[in-house]
Coordinates of C-alpha atoms in Angstrom, one line a residue:
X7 CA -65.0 -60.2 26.3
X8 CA -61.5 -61.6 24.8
X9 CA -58.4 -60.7 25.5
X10 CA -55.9 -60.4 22.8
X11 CA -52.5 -59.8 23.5
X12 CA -50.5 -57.2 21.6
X13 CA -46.9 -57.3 21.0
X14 CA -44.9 -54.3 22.1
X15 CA -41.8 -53.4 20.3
X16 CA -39.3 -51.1 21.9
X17 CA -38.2 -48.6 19.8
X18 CA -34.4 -48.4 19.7
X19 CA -32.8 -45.5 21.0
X20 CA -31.8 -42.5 19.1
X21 CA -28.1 -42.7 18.7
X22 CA -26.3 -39.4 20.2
X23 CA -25.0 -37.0 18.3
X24 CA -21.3 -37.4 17.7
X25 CA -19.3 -34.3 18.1
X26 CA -16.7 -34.2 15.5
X27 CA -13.4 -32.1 16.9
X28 CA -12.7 -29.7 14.5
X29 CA -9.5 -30.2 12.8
X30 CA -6.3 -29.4 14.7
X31 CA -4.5 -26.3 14.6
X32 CA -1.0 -25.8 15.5
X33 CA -0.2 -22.7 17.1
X34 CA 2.5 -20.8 16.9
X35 CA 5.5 -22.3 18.4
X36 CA 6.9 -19.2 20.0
X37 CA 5.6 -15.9 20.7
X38 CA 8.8 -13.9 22.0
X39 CA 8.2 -11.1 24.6
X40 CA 9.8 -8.4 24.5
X41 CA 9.6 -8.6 20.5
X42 CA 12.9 -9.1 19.0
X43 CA 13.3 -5.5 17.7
X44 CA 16.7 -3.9 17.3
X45 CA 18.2 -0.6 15.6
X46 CA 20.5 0.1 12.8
X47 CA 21.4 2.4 10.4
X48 CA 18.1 4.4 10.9
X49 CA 15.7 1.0 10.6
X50 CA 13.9 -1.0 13.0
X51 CA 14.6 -4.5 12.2
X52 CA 13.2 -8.1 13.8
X53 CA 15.6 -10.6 14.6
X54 CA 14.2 -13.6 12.5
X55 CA 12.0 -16.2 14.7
X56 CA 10.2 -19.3 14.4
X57 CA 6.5 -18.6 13.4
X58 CA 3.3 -20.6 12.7
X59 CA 0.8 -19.7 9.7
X60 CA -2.3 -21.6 10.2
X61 CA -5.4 -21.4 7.1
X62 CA -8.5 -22.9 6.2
X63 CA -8.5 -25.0 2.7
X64 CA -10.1 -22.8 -0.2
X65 CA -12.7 -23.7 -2.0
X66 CA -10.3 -23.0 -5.4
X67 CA -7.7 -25.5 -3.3
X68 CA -9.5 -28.4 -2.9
X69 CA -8.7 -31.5 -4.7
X70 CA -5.2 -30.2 -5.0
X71 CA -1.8 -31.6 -4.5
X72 CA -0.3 -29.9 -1.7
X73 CA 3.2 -28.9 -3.4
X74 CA 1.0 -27.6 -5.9
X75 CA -0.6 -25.1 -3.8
X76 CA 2.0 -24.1 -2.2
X77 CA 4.0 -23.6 -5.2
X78 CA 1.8 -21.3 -7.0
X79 CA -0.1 -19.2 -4.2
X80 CA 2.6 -19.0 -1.9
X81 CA 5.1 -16.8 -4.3
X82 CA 7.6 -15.5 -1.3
X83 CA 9.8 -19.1 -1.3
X84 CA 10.6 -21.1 -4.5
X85 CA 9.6 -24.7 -5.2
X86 CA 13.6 -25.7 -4.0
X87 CA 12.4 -24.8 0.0
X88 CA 9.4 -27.6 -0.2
X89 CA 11.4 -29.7 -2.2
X90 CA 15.1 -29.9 -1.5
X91 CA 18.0 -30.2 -4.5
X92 CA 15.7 -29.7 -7.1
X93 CA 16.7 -29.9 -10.5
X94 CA 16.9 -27.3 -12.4
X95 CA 16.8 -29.5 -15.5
X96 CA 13.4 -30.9 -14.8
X97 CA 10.4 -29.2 -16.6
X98 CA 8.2 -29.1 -13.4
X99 CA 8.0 -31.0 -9.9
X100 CA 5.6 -34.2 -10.6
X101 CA 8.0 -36.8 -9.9
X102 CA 9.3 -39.2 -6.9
X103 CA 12.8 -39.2 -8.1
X104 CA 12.4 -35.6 -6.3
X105 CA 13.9 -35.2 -2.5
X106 CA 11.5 -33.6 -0.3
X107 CA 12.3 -31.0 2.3
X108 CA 9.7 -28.8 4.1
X109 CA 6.7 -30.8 3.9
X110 CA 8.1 -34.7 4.7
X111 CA 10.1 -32.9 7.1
X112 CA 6.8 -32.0 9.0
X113 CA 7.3 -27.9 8.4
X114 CA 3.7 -28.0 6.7
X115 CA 1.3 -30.2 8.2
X116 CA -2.4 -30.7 7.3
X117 CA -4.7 -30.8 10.4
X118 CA -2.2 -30.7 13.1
X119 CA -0.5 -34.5 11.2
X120 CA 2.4 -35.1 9.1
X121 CA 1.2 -35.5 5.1
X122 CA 3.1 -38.8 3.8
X123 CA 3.9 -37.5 0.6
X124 CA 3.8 -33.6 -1.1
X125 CA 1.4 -35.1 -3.3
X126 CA -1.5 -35.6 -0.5
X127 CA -4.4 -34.0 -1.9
X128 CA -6.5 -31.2 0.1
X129 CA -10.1 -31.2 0.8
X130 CA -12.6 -29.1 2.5
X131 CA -11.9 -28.6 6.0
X132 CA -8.7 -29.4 6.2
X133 CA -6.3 -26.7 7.9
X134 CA -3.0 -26.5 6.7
X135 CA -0.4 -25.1 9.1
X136 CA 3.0 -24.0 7.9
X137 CA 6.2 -23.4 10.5
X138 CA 8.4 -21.7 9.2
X139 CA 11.8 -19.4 10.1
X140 CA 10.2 -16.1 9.8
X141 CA 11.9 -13.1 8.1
X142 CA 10.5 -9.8 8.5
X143 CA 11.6 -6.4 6.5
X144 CA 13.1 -4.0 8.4
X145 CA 10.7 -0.3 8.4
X146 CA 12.0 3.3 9.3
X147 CA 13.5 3.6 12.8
X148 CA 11.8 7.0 12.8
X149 CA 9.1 6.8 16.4
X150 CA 5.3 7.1 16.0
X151 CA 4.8 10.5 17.1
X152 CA 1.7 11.4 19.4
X153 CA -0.6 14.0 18.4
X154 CA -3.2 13.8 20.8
X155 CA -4.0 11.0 23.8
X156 CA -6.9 10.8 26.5
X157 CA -8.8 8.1 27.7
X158 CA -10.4 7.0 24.5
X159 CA -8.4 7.2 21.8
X160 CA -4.6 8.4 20.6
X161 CA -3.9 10.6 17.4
X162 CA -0.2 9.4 16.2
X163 CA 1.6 10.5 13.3
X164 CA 2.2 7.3 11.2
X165 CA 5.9 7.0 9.9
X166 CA 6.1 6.4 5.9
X167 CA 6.7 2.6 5.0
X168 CA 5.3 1.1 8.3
X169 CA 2.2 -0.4 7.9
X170 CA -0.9 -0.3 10.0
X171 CA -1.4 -4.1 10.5
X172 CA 0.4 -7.9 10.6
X173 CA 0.2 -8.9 7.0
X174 CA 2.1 -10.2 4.4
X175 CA 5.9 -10.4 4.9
X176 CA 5.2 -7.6 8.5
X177 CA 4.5 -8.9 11.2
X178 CA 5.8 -7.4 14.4
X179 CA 7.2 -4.2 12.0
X180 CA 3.9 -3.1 12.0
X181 CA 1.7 -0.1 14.2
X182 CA -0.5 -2.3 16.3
X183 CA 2.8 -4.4 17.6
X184 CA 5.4 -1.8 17.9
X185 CA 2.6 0.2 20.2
X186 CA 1.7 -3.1 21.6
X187 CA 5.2 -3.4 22.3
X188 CA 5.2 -0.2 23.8
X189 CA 2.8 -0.1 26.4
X190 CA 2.2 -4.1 27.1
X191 CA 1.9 -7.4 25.9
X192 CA -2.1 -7.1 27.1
X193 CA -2.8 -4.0 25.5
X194 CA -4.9 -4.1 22.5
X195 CA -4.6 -1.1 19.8
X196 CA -7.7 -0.8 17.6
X197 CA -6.8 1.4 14.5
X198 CA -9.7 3.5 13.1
X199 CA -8.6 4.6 9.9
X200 CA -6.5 3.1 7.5
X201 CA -3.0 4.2 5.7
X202 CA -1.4 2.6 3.1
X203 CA 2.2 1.0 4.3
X204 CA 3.8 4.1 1.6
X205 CA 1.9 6.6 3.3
X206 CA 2.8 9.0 6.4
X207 CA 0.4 10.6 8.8
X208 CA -2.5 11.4 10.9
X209 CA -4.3 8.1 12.4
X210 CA -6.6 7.0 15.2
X211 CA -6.1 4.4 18.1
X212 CA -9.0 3.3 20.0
X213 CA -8.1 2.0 23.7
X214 CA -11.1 0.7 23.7
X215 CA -13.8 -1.0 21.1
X216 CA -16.1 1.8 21.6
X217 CA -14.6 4.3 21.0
X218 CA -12.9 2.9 17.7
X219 CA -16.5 1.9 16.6
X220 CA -17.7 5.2 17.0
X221 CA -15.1 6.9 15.0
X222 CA -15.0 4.3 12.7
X223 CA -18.8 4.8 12.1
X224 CA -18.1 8.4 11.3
X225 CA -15.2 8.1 9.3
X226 CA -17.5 5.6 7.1
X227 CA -20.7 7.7 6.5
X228 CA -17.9 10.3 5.6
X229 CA -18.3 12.9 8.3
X230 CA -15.0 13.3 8.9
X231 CA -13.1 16.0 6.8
X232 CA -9.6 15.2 5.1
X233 CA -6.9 16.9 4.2
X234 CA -3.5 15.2 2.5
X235 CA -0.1 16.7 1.0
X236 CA 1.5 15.4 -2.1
X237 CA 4.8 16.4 -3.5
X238 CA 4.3 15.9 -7.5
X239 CA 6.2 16.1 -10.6
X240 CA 6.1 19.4 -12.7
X241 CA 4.2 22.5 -11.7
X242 CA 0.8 21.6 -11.1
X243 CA -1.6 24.4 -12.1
X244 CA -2.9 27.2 -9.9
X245 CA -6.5 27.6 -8.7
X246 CA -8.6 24.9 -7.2
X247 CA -8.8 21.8 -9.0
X248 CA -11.3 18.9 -8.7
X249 CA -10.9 15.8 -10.5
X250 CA -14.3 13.5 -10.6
X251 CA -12.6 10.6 -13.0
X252 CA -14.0 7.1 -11.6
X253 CA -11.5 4.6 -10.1
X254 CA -12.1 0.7 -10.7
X255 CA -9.0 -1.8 -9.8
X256 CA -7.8 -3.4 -13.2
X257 CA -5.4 -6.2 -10.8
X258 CA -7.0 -7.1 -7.2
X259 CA -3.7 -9.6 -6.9
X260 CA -1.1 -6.5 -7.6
X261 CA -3.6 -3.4 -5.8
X262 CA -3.4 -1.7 -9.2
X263 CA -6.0 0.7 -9.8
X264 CA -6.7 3.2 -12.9
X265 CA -8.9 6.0 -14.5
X266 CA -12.2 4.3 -15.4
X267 CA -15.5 5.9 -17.0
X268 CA -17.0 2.2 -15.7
X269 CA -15.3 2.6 -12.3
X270 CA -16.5 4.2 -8.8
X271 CA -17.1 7.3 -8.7
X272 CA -14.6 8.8 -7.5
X273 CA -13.8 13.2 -6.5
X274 CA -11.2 14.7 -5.2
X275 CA -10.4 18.7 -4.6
X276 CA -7.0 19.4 -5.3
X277 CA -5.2 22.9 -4.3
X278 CA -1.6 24.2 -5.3
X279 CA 0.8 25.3 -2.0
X280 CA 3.9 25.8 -3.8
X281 CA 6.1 25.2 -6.9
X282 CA 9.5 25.1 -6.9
X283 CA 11.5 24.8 -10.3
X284 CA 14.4 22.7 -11.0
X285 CA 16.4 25.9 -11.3
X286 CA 17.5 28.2 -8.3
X287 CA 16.2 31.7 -8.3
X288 CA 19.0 34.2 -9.1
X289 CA 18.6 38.1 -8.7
X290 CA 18.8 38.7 -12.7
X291 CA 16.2 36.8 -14.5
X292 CA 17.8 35.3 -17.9
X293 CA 16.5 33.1 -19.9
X294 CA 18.4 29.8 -19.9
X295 CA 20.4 28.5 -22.8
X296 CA 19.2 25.0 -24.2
X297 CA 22.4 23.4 -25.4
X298 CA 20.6 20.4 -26.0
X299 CA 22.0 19.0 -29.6
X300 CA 18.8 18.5 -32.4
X301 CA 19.2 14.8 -31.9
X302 CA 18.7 14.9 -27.4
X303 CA 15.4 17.8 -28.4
X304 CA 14.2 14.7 -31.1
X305 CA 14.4 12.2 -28.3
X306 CA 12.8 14.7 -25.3
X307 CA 10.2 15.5 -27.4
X308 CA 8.9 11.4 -26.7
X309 CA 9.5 12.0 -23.1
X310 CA 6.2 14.2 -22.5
X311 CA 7.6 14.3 -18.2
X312 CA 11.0 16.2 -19.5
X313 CA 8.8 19.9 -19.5
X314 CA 7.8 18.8 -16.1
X315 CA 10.6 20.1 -14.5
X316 CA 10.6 21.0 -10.6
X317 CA 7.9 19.7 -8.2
X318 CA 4.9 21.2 -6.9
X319 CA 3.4 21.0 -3.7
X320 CA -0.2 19.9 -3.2
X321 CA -3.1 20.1 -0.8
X322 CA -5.3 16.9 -1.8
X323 CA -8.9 16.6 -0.4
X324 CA -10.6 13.5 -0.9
X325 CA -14.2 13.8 -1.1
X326 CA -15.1 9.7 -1.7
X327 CA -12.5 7.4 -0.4
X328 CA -11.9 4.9 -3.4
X329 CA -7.9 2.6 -3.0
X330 CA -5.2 5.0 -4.0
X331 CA -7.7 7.4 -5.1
X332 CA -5.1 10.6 -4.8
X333 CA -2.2 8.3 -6.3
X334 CA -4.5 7.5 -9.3
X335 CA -6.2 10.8 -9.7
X336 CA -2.9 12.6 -9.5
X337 CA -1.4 10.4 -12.5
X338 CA -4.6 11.4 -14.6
X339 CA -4.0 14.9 -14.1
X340 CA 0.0 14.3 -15.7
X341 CA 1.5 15.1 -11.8
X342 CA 2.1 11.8 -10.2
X343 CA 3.5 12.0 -6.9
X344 CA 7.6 12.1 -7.5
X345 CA 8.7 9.0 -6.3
X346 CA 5.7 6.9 -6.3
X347 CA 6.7 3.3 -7.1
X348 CA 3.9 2.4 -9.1
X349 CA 2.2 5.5 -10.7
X350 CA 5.2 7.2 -11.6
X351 CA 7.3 4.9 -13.4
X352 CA 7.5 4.7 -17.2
X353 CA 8.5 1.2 -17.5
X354 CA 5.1 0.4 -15.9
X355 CA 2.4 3.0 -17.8
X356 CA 4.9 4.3 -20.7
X357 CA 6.2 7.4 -21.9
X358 CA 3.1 9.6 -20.6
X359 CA 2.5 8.1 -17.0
X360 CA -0.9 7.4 -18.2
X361 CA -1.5 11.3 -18.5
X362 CA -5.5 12.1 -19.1
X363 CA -5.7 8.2 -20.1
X364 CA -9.1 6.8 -19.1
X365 CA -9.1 3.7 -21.5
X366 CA -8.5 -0.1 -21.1
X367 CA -6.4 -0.7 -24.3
X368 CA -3.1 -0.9 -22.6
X369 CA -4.9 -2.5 -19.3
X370 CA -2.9 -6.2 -19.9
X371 CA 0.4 -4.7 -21.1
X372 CA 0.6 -2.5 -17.7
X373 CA -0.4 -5.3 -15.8
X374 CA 2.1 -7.6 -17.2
X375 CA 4.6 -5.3 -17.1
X376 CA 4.4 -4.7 -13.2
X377 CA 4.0 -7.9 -12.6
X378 CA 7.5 -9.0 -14.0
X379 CA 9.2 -6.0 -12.0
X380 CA 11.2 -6.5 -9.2
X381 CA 10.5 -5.8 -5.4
X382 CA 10.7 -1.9 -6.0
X383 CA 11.4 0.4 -8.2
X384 CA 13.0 4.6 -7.8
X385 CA 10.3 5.6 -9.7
X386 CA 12.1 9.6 -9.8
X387 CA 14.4 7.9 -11.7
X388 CA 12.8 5.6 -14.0
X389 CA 10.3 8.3 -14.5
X390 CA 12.6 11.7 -15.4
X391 CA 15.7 11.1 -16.7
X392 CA 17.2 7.7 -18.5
X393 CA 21.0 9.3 -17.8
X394 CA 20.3 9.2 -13.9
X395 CA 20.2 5.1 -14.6
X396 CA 23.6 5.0 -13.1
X397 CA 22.8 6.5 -9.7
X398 CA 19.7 4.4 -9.6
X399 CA 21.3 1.4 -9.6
X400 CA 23.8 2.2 -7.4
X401 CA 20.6 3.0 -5.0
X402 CA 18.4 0.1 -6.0
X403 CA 16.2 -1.0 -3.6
X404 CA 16.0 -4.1 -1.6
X405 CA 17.4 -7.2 -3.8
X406 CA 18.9 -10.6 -3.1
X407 CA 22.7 -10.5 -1.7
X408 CA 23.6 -14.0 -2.7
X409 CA 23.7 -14.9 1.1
X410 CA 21.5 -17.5 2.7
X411 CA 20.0 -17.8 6.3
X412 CA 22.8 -20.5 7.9
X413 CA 19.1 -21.7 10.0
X414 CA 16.7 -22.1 7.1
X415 CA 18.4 -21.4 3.8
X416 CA 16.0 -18.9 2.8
X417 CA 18.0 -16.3 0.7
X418 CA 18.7 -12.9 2.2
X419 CA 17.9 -9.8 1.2
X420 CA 19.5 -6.7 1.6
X421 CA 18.6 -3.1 3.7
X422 CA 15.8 -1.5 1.8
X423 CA 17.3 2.6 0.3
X424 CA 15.8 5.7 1.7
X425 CA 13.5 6.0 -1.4
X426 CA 11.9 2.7 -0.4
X427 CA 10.2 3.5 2.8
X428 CA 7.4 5.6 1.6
X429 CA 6.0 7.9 -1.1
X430 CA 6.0 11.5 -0.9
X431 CA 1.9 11.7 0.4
X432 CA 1.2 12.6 4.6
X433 CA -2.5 12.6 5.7
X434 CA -2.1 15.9 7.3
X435 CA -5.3 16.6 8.5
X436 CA -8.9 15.0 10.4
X437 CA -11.3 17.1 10.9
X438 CA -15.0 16.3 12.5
X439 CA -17.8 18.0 9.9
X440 CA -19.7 19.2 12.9
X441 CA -16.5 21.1 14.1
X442 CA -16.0 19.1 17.6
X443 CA -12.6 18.2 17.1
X444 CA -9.3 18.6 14.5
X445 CA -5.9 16.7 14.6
X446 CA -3.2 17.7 12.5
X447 CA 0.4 17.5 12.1
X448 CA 3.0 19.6 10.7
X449 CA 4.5 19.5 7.0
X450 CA 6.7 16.3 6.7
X451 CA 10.5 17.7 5.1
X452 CA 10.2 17.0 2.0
X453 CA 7.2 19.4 1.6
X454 CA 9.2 22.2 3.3
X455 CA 11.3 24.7 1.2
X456 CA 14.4 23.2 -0.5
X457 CA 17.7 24.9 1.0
X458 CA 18.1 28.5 -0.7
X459 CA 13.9 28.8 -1.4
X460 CA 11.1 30.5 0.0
X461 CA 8.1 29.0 0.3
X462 CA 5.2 28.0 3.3
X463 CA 6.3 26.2 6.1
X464 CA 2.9 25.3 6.5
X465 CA -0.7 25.2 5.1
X466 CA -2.8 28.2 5.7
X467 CA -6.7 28.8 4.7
X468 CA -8.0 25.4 6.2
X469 CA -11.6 26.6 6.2
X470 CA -11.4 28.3 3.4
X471 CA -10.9 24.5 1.3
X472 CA -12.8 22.7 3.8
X473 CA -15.9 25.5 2.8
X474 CA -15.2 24.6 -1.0
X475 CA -15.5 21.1 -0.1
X476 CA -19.0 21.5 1.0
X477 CA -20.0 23.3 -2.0
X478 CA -18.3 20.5 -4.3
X479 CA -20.3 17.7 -2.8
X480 CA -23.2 19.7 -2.8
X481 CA -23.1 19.2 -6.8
X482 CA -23.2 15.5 -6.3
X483 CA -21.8 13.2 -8.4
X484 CA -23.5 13.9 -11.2
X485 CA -21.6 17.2 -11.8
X486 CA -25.0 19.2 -12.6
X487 CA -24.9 22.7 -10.5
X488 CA -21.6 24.8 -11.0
X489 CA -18.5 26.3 -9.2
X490 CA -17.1 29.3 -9.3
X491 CA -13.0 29.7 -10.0
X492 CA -12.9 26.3 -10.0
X493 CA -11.7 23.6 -12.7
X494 CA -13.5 20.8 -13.1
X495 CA -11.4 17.6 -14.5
X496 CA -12.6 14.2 -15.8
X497 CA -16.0 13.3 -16.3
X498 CA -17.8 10.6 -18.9
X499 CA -15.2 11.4 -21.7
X500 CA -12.0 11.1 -19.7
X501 CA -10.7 13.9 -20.8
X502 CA -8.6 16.5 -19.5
X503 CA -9.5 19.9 -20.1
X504 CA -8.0 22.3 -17.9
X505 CA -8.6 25.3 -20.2
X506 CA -12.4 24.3 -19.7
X507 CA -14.6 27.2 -19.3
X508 CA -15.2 27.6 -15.5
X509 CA -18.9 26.5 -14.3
X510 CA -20.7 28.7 -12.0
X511 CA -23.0 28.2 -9.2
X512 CA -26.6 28.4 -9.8
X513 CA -28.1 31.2 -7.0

């Protein structure tokens, strides 16, 4: 038998897998402890600090110049920080002849390196990190008041104008780090329920992540009960009033929302606790003379908000839990909140504030128009009377003072007014739907009796709405089934009809 010799090959070995570092990050250069808080003239202000914002590239970013970027989605510095003495004569950035400041000075780095020129294009992957001299807002000085505390959770009463977490132009002026600051450096609060920055009131800490997930569950699949107050223009109508006019957000990059038939669906239950008319009461009840001249009545009568006069007082109970849902459905009724920035102000919706206006017609002229307004706005003001334009701009809100920081250059704004800090709506009340628990707070002052009035100090029948609540949601969203006493507002038309013949419950 032969023998033939086969010829063996080794095969070569598999080469190793090569672990590619992800890209670099640059932390924050300093993280100052105890934060850098101090008080004056009633607001809690942050010395400014050096801070580090780190992000991923996005996928709309990529193949981008950097300068680009930063010049059109980063809107809180000009072009002149990333790219010193620029000249104003120049129709855009695009050329060398430019001097460059922030990014060839190494301030915004790409993957932990220096970019050699602000016209390095970004790809995916790459993590852009910007250091910058941070300057935060100053909020209210006014303390986060505890409700309630045990071993899982804290009730506080949130103060108007703070908000909940680090974002934006906050930072350490926000809930989680002035507690933080409060009770440790290693504590860790986990907030269960979420405010806007405008709004005051009633919200949960968890100590632990337990026990904010299990509120946070309940508060989702809605069994938690929820009772606001509003101060609004004009005296809103007696009885109980439920609005069911769908939301949908008309501008996710300026957190505008409006009446929609297309929107969410959207219900809230609505219940009068006091007017209060521009006039004082006097013991002899006589009418009061207009001495308005024919020309001033010709020019009122294309100001539908000068009948509004006084403010009401308003018990708000949201039923779904749509993005400014009481701000919104409050406008549609014709009684925004007073000073609401946004839904209150004329130069924004017009002469009728948007009153019973479900339609998208005026959707890019509203848009445009807030978009072009300045930081803030006295919306009391710019909403009520045109001769009170004097006093508003003695009070305007936070604007430029001319001055620059003498470390950065960044220009300096002034102390935000009174009128800035938050909107005239408290989440007053949390209530379990089983019954276990409530948490509730007092009226804030500006829903208390003006000085010479009567009127509640506080909210009474509790049940008694939260019963009418059940029987409301029990008609589902639909609105088939009936109430009894109780106007219904909105529905596929987008009409207001408070006049509407009242529906009554089958059985």
């Amino acid at each position: 038998m032969a023998l033939v010799v086969v010829e063996t090959t080794t095969a070569a070995p598999e080469a190793p897998d090569v672990f590619i570092p992800p890209p670099v990050v640059v932390t924050t250069p300093c993280d100052p402890w105890p934060r850098p808080y101090y008080l004056e003239d009633g607001l809690r202000k942050v010395h400014p600090y050096h801070y580090t914002y780190n992000t991923y590239c996005k996928e709309r970013w990529r193949g981008r110049e950097l300068l680009d970027i930063f010049a059109t989605e980063f809107r809180d510095r000009p072009v002149e920080y990333y790219v010193r003495d620029f000249p104003p004569s120049l129709p855009s950035f695009g050329t060398d002849a430019l001097q460059k400041d922030a990014i060839e000075c190494g301030k915004v780095v790409v993957n932990g390196q220096a970019v050699p020129s602000i016209n390095s294009v970004v790809k995916n992957g790459d993590v852009i990190s910007h250091t910058l001299h941070r300057h935060e807002p100053p909020v209210t000085a006014q303390p986060i008041g505890i409700v309630h505390e045990d071993n899982d959770m804290i009730v506080i009463s949130k103060p108007a104008g703070v908000p909940v977490h680090p974002a934006g132009r906050y930072n350490y002026n926000s809930i989680v780090e002035i507690m933080r600051a409060e009770r440790g450096y290693q504590w860790n609060p986990l907030p269960c329920n979420r405010l806007d920055r405008l709004t005051s009131g009633v919200m949960f800490i968890g100590k632990h992540a337990k026990a904010a997930e299990k509120l946070s569950v309940q508060i989702q699949e809605r069994n938690v009960k929820k009772e606001y107050i509003a101060r609004v223009i004009g005296e809103f109508p007696e009885g109980d009033i439920v609005c069911d006019q769908p939301i949908m957000q008309i501008s996710p990059k300026l957190g505008l929302n409006r009446a929609r038939a297309s929107g969410k669906d959207a219900r809230t239950i609505f219940r009068r606790l006091a007017y209060y008319p521009s006039q004082r009461p006097t013991k002899e009840e006589t009418p009061v003379e207009d001495t308005r001249t024919e020309k001033e009545k010709l020019r009122d009568s294309h100001r539908p908000w000068k009948s509004k006069s006084g403010f009401s007082i308003v018990r708000c109970l949201p039923l779904t839990g749509r993005t400014h849902q009481l701000r919104v459905h409050l406008q549609f009724l014709g009684h925004p909140i007073a000073n609401d920035p946004i839904y209150c102000n004329q130069r924004v919706f017009g002469p009728s504030l948007a009153s019973g206006d479900a339609s998208s017609s005026a959707d890019e002229d509203i848009i445009s128009r807030l978009s072009k307004m300045g930081k803030s706005e006295f919306a009391e003001a710019m909403a009520y009377h045109d001769e009170m334009m004097e006093e508003y701009n003695k009070k305007k809100a936070e604007k430029m003072t001319g001055e620059v920081c003498e470390v950065c250059r960044t220009p300096l704004y002034s102390d935000p007014g009174a009128h800035e800090l938050g909107i005239y709506l408290h989440a007053k009340r949390y209530a379990c739907a089983d019954g276990k628990w409530a948490f509730e707070t007092g009226l804030p002052e500006w829903a208390l009796p003006p000085k010479g009035w009567e009127g509640p100090m506080d909210v009474e029948g509790k049940e008694d709405l939260e019963g009418l609540a059940e029987r409301v949601e029990g008609l589902g969203v639909d609105g088939k089934g009936a109430l009894k006493d109780v106007k219904v507002v909105g529905g596929e038309d987008g009409h207001v009809e408070p006049a509407k013949a009242l529906w009554v419950m089958p059985g």
